[in-house]
PDB file of C-alpha atoms and ligand atoms in Angstrom:
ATOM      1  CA  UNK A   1      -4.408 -11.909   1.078  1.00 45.00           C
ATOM      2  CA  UNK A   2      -7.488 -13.736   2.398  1.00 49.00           C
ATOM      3  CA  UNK A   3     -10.376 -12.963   0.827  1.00 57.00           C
ATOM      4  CA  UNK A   4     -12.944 -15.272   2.880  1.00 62.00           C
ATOM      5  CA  UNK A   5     -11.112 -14.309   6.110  1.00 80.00           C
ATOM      6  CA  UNK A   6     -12.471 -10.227   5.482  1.00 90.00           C
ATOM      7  CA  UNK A   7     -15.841 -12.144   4.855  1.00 88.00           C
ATOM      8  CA  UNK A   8     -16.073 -12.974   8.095  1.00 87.00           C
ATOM      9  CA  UNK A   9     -14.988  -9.636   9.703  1.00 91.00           C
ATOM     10  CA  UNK A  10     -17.640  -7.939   8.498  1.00 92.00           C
ATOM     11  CA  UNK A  11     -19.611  -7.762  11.989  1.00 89.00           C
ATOM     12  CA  UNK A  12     -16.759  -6.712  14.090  1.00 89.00           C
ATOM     13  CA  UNK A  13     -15.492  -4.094  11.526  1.00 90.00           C
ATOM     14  CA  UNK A  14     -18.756  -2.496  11.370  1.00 91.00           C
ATOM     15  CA  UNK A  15     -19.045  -1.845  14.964  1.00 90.00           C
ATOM     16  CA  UNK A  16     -15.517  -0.436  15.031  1.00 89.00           C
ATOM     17  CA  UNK A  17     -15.283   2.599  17.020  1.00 90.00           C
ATOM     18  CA  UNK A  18     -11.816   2.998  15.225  1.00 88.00           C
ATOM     19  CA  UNK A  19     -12.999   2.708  12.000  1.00 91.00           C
ATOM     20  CA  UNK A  20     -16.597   4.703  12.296  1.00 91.00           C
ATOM     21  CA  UNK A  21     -14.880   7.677  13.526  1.00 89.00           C
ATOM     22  CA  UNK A  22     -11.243   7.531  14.724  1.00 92.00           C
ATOM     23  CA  UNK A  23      -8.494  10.376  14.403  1.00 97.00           C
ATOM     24  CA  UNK A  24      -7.611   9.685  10.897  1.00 98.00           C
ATOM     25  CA  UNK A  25     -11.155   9.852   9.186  1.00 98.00           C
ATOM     26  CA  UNK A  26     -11.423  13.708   8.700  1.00 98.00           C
ATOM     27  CA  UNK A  27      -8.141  14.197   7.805  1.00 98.00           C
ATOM     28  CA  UNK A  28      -8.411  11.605   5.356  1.00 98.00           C
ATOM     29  CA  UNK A  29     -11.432  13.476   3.637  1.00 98.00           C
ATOM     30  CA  UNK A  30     -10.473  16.504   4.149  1.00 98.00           C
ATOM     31  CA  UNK A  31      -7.056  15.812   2.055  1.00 98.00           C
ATOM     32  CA  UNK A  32      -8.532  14.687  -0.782  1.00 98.00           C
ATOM     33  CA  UNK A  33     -10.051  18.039  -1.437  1.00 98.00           C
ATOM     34  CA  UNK A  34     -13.598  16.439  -2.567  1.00 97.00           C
ATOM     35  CA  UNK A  35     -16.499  18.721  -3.146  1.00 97.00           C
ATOM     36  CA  UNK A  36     -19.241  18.349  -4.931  1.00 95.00           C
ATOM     37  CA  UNK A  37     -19.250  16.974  -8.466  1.00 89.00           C
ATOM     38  CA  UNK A  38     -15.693  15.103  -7.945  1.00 97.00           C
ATOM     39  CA  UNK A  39     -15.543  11.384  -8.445  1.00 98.00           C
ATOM     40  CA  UNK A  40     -13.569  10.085  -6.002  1.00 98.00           C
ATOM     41  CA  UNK A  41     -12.714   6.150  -5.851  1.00 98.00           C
ATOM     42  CA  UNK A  42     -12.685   4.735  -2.131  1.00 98.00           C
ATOM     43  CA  UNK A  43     -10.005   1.506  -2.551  1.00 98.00           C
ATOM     44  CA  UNK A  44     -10.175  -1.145   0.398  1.00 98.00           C
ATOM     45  CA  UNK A  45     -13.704   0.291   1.348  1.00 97.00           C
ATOM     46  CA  UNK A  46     -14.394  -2.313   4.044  1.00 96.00           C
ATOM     47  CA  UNK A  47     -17.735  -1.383   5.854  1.00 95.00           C
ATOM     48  CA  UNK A  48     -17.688   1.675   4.112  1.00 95.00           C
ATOM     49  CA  UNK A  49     -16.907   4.361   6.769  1.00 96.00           C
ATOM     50  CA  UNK A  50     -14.330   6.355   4.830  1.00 97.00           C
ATOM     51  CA  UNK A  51     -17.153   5.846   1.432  1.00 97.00           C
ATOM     52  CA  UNK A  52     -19.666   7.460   3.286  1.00 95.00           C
ATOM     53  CA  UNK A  53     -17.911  10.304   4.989  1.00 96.00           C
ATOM     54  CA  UNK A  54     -16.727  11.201   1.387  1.00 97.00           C
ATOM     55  CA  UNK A  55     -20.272  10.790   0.076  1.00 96.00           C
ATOM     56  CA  UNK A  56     -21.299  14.011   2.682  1.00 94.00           C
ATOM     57  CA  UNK A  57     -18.687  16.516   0.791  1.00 97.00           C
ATOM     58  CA  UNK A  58     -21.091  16.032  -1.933  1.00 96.00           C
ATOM     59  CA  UNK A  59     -18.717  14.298  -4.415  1.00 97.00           C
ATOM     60  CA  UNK A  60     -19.588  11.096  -6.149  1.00 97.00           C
ATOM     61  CA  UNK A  61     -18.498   8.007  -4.673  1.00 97.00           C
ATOM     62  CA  UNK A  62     -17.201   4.383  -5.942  1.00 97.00           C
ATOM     63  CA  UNK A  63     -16.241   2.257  -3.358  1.00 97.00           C
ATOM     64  CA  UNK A  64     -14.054  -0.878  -3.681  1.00 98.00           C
ATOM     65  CA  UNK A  65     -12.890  -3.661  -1.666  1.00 97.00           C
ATOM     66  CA  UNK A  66     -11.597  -7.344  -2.406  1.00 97.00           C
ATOM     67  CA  UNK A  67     -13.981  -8.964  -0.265  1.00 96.00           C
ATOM     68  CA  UNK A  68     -17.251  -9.462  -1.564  1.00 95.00           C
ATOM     69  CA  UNK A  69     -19.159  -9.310   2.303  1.00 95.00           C
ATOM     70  CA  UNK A  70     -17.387  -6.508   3.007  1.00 95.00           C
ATOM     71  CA  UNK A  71     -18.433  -4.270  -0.710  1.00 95.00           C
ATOM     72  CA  UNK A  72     -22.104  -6.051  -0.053  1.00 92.00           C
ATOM     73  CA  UNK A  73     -22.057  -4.461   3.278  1.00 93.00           C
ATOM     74  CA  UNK A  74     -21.199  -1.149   2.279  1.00 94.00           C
ATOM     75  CA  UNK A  75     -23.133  -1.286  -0.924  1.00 93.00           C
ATOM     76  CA  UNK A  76     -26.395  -1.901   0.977  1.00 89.00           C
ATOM     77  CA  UNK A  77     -26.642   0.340   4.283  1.00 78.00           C
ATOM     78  CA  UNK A  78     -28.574   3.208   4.144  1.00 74.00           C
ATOM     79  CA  UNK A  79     -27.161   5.919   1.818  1.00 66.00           C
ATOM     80  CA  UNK A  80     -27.665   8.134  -1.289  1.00 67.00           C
ATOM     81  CA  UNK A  81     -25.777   7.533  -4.078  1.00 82.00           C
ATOM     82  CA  UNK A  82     -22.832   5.171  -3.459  1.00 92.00           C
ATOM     83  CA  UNK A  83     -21.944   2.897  -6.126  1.00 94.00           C
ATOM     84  CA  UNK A  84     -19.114  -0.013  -6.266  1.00 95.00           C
ATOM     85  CA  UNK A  85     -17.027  -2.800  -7.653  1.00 95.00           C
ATOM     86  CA  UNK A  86     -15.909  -5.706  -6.413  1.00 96.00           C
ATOM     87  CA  UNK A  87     -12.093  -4.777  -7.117  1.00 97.00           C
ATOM     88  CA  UNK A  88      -8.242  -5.772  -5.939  1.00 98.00           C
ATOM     89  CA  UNK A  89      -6.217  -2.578  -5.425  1.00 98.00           C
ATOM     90  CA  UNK A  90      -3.326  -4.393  -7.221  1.00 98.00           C
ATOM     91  CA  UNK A  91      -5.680  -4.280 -10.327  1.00 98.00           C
ATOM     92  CA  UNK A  92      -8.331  -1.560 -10.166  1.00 98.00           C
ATOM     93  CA  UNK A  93     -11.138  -2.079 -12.627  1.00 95.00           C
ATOM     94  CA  UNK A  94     -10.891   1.493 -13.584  1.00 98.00           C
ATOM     95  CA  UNK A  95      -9.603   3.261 -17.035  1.00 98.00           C
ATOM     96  CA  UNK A  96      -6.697   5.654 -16.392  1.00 98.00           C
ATOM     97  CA  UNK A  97      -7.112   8.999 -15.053  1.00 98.00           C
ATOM     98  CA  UNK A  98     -10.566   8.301 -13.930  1.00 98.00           C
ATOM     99  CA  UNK A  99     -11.047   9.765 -10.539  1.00 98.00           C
ATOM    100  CA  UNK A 100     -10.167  13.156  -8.874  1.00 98.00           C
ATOM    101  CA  UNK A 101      -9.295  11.759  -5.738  1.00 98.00           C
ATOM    102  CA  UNK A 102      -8.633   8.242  -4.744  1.00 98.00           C
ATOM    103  CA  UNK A 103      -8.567   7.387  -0.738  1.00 98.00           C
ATOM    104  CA  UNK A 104      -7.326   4.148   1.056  1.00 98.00           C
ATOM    105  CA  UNK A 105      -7.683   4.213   4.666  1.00 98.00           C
ATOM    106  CA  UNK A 106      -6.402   1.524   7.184  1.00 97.00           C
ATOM    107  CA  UNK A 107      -5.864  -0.742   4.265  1.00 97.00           C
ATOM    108  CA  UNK A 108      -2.114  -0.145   2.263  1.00 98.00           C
ATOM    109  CA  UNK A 109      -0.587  -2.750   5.531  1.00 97.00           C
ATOM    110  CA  UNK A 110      -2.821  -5.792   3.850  1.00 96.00           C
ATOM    111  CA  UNK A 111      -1.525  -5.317   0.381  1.00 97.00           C
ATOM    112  CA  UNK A 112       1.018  -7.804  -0.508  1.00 97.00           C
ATOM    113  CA  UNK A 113       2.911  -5.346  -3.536  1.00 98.00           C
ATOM    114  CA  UNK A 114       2.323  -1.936  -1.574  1.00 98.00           C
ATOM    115  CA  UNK A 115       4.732  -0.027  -4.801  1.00 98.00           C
ATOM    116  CA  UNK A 116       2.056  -2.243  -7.431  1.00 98.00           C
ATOM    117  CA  UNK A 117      -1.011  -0.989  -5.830  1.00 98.00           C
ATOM    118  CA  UNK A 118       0.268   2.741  -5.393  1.00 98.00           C
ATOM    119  CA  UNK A 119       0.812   2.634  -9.379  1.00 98.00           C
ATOM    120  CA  UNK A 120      -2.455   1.197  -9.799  1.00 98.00           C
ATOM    121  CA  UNK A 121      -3.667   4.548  -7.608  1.00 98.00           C
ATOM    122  CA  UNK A 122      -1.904   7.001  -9.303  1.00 98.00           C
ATOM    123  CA  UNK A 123      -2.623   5.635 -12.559  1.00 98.00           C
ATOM    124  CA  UNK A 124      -6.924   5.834 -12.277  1.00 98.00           C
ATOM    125  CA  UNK A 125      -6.552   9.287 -10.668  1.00 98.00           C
ATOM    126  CA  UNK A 126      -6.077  11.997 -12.979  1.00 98.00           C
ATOM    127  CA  UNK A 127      -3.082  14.346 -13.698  1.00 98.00           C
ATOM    128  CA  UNK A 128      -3.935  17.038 -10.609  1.00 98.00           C
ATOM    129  CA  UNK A 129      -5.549  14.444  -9.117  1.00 98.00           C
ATOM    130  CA  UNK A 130      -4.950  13.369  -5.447  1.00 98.00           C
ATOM    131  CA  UNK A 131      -4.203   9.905  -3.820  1.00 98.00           C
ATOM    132  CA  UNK A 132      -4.955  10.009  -0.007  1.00 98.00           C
ATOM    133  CA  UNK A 133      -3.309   6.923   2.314  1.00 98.00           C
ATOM    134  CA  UNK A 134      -4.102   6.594   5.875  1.00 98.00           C
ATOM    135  CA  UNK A 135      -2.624   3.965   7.902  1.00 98.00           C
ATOM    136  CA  UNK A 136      -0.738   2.901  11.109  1.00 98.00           C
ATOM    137  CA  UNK A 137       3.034   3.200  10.335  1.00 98.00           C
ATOM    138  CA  UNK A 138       6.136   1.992  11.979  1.00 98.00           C
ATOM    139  CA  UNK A 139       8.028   3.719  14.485  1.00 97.00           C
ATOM    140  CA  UNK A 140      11.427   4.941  13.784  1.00 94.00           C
ATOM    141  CA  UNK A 141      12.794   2.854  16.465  1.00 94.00           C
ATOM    142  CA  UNK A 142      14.028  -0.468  15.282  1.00 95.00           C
ATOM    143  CA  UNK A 143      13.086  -2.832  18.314  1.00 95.00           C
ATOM    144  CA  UNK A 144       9.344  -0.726  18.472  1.00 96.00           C
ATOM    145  CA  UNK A 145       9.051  -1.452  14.851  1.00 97.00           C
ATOM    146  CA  UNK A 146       9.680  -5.228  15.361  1.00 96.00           C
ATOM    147  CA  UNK A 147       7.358  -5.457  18.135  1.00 96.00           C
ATOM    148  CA  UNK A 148       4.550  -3.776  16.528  1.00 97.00           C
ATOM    149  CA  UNK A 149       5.085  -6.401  13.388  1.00 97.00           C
ATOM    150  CA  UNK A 150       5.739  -9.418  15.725  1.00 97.00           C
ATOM    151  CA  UNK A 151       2.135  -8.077  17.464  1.00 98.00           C
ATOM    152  CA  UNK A 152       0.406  -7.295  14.222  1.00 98.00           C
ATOM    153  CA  UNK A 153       1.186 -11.013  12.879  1.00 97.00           C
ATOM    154  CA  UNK A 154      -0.385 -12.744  15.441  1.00 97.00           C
ATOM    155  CA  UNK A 155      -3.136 -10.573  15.492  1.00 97.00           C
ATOM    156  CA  UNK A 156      -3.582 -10.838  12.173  1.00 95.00           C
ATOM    157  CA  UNK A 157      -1.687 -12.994   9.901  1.00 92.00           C
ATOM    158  CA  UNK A 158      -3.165 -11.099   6.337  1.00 90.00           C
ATOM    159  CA  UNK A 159      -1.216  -8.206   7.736  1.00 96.00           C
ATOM    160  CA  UNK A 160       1.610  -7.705   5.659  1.00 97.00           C
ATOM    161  CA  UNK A 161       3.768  -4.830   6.610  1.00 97.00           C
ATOM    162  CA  UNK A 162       3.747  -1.432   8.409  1.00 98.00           C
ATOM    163  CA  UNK A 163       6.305   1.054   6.911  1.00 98.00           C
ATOM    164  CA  UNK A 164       7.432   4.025   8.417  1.00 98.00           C
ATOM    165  CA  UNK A 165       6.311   7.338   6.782  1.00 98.00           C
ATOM    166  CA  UNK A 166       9.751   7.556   4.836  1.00 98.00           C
ATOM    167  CA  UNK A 167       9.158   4.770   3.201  1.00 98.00           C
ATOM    168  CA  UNK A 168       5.511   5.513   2.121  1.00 98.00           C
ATOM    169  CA  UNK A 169       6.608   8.964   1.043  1.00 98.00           C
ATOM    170  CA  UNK A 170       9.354   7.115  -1.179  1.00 98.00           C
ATOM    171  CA  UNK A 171       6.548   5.410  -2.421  1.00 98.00           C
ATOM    172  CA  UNK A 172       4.137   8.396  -3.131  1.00 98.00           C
ATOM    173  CA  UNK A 173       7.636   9.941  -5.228  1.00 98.00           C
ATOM    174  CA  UNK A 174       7.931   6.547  -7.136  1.00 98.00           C
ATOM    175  CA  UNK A 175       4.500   6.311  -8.464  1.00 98.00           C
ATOM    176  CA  UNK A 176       4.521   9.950  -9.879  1.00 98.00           C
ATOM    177  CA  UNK A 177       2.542  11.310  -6.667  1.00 98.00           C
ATOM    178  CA  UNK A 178       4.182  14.380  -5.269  1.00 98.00           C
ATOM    179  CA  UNK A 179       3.421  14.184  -1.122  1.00 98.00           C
ATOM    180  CA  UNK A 180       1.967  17.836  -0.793  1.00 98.00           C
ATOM    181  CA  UNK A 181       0.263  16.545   2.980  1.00 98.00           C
ATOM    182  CA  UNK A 182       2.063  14.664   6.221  1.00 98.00           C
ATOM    183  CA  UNK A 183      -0.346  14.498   9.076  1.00 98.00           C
ATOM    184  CA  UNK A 184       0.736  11.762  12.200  1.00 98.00           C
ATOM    185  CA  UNK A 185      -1.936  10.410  14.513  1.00 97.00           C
ATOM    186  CA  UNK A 186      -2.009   8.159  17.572  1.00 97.00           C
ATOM    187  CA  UNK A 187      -5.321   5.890  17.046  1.00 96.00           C
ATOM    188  CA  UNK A 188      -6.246   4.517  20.472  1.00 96.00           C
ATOM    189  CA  UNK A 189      -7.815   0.794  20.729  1.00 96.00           C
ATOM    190  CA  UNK A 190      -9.813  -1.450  22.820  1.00 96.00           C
ATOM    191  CA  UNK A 191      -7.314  -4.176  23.348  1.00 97.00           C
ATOM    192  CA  UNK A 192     -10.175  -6.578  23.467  1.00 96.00           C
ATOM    193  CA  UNK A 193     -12.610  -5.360  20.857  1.00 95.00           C
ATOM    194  CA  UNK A 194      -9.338  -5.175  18.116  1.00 97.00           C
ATOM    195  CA  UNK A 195      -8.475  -8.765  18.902  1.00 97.00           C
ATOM    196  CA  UNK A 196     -12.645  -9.952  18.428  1.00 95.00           C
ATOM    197  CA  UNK A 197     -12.393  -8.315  15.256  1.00 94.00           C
ATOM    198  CA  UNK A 198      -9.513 -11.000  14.288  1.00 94.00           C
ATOM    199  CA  UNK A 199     -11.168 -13.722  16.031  1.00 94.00           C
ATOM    200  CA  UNK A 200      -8.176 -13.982  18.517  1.00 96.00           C
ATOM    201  CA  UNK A 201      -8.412 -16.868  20.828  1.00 97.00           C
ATOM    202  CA  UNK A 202      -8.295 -16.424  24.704  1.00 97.00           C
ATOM    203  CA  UNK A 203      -4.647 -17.615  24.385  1.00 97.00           C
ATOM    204  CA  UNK A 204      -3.106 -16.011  22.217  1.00 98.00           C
ATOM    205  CA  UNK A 205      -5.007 -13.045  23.529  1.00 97.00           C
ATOM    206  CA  UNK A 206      -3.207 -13.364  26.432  1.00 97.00           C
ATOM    207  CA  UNK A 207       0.337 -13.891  24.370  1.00 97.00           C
ATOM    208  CA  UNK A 208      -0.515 -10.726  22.701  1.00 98.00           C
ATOM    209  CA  UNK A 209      -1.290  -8.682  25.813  1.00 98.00           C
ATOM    210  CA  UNK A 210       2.308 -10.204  27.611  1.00 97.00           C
ATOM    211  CA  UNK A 211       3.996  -8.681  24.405  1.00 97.00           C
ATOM    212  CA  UNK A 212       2.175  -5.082  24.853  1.00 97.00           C
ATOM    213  CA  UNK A 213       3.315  -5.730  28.361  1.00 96.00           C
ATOM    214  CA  UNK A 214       6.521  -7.314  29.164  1.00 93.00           C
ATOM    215  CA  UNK A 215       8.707  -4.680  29.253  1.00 92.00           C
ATOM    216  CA  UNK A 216       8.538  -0.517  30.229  1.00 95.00           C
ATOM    217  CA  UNK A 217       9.630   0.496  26.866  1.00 94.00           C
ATOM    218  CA  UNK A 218       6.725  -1.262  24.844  1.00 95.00           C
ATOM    219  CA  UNK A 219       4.439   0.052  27.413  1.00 96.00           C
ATOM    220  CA  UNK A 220       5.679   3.606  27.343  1.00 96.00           C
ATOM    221  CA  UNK A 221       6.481   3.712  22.966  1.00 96.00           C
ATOM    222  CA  UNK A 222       2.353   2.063  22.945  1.00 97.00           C
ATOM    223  CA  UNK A 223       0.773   4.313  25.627  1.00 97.00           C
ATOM    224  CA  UNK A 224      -0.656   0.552  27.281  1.00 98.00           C
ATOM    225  CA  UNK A 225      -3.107   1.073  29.856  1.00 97.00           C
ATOM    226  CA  UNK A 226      -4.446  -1.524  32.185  1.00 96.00           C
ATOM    227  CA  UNK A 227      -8.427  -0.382  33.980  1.00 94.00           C
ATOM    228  CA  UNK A 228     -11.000  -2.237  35.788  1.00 90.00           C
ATOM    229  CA  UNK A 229     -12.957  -1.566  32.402  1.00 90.00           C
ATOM    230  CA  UNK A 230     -10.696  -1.910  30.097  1.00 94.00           C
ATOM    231  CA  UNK A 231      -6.754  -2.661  28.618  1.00 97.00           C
ATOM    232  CA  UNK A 232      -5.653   0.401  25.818  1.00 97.00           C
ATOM    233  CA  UNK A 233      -3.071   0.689  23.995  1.00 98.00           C
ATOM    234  CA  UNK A 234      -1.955   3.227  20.640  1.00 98.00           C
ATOM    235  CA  UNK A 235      -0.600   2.639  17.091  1.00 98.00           C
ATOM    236  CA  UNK A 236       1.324   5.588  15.266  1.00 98.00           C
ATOM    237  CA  UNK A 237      -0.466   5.929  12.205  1.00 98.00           C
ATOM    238  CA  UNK A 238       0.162   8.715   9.094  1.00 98.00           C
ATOM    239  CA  UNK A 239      -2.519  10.506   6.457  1.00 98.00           C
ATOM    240  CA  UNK A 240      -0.667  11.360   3.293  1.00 98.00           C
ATOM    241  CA  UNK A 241      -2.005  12.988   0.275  1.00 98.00           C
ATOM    242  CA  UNK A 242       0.267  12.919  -2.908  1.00 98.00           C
ATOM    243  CA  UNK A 243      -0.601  14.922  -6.143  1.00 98.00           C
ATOM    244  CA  UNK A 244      -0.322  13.522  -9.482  1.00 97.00           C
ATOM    245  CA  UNK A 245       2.282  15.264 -11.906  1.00 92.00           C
ATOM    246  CA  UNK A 246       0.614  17.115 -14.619  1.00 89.00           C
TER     247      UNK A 246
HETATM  248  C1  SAM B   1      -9.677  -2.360   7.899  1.00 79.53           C
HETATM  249  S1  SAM B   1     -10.598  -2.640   6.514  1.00 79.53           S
HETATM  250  C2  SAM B   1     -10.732  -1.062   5.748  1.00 79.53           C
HETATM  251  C3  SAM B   1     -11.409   0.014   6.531  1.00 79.53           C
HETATM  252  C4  SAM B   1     -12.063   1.102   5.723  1.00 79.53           C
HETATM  253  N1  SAM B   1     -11.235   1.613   4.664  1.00 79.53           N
HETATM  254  C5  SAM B   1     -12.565   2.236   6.614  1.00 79.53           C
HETATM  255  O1  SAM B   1     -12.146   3.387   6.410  1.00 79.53           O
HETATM  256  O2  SAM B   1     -13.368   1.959   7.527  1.00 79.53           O
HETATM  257  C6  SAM B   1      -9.407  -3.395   5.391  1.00 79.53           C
HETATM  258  C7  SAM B   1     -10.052  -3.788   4.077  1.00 79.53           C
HETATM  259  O3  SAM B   1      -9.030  -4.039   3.111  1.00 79.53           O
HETATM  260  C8  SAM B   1      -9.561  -4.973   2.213  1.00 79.53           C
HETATM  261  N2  SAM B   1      -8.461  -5.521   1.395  1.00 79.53           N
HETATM  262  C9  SAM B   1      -7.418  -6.270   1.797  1.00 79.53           C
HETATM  263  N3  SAM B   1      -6.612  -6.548   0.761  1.00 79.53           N
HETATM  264  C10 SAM B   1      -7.160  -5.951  -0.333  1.00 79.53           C
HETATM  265  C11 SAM B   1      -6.784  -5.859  -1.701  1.00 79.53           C
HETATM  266  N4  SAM B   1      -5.678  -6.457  -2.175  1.00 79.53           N
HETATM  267  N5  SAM B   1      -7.565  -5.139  -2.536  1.00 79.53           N
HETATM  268  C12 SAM B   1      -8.688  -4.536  -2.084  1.00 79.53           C
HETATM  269  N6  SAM B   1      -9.086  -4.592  -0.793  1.00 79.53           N
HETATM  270  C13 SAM B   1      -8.331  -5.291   0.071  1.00 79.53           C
HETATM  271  C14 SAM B   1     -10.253  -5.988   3.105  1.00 79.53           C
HETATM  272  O4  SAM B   1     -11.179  -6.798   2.426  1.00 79.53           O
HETATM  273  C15 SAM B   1     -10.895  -5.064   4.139  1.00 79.53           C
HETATM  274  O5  SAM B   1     -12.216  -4.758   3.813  1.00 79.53           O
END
């Protein structure tokens, strides 16, 4: 992972319609369970949207996030009460069974061990505890699934992987988190808007949008619409919330 590339997203990601309030922020609160008086750890933070969403159930609030322009962001806009650490998921600077509730939303597709940083989840929550993932997945369909990677790589090459929900629930199992909450959503983005936030040049914008568009099936599996104002198109994402064993 590239920490100075997340440095310099810090504009675009904070202006992200997506990320402010898209289809899986309330159900990624609202499966954590937090009310007031819970400590709940916010992993991958970036400009904080998840943090502070969390921060208005009342609970106390860490958030973390590799880059340090990202946490500084976060760390500094208006708000009551958040606190943070500069921290890699893969190695959370937490003691075990810290945290009620741990969330990590639109972040588990740039982590290069996804089973290492689930452990490292499930270990600082506590026994009871809940660990929340949000994030776009891949679709069951083999030739979708490589055309969403082959897309997401030259979008962004610190993208890693998306997995499709099995796999993440096989995941959940394997770090001692029983998957109690399955909840799919389509998130809808501004072609343009989602490359800027990559820094995508003009051509390989235009690679990208001949790959959304060169053939009815991608078009139809991605929902990709073409306007005077603007070019669409939708990523299959999941919100799952395991429980720790007691
Ligand atoms: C799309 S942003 C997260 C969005 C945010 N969670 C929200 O709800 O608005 C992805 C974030 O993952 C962070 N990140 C990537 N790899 C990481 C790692 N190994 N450990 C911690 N954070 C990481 C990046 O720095 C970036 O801020």
């Amino acid at each position: 992972m590239d920490r100075p590339a997340f440095d310099d997203r810090v504009a675009g990601y904070a202006i992200s319609q997506t990320h402010r309030d898209g289809p899986t922020l309330q159900p990624t609160v609202e499966f954590t369970t937090a009310h007031e008086n819970n400590r709940v750890l916010d992993v991958s933070t970036g400009t904080g949207f998840t943090a502070h969403a969390l921060l208005r159930t009342g609970a106390q609030v860490v958030a973390t996030d590799i880059s340090h322009g990202m946490l500084r962001h976060t760390l500094t806009s208006p708000s009551s009460g958040l606190t943070g650490a500069l921290s890699d998921t893969h190695r959370l600077a937490f003691a075990n069974n810290v945290f009620d509730a741990v969330s990590c939303r639109h972040a588990f597709h740039h982590y290069i061990d996804g089973p290492a940083a689930m452990h490292e989840m499930a270990r600082v929550v506590r026994p009871g505890g809940r660990v929340v993932i949000a994030d776009t997945i891949a679709p069951e369909d083999d030739t979708a699934a490589r055309a969403m990677h082959e897309i997401e790589k030259i979008r962004d090459p610190s993208h890693v992987v998306n997995r499709p929900v099995a796999d993440l629930l096989e995941l959940f199992e394997s770090a001692g988190l029983d998957p109690v909450q399955t909840k799919l959503a389509e998130t809808e983005l501004l072609f343009d808007p989602w490359c800027d936030r990559t820094d995508v040049d003009k051509k390989t914008r235009d690679g990208l949008w001949e790959k959304f568009t060169r053939d009815k099936a991608t078009k139809l599996m991605f929902s990709v619409h073409e306007s005077d104002q603007h070019r669409t198109f939708s990523w299959p994402n999941a919100i799952i919330a395991g429980v720790r064993a007691l």
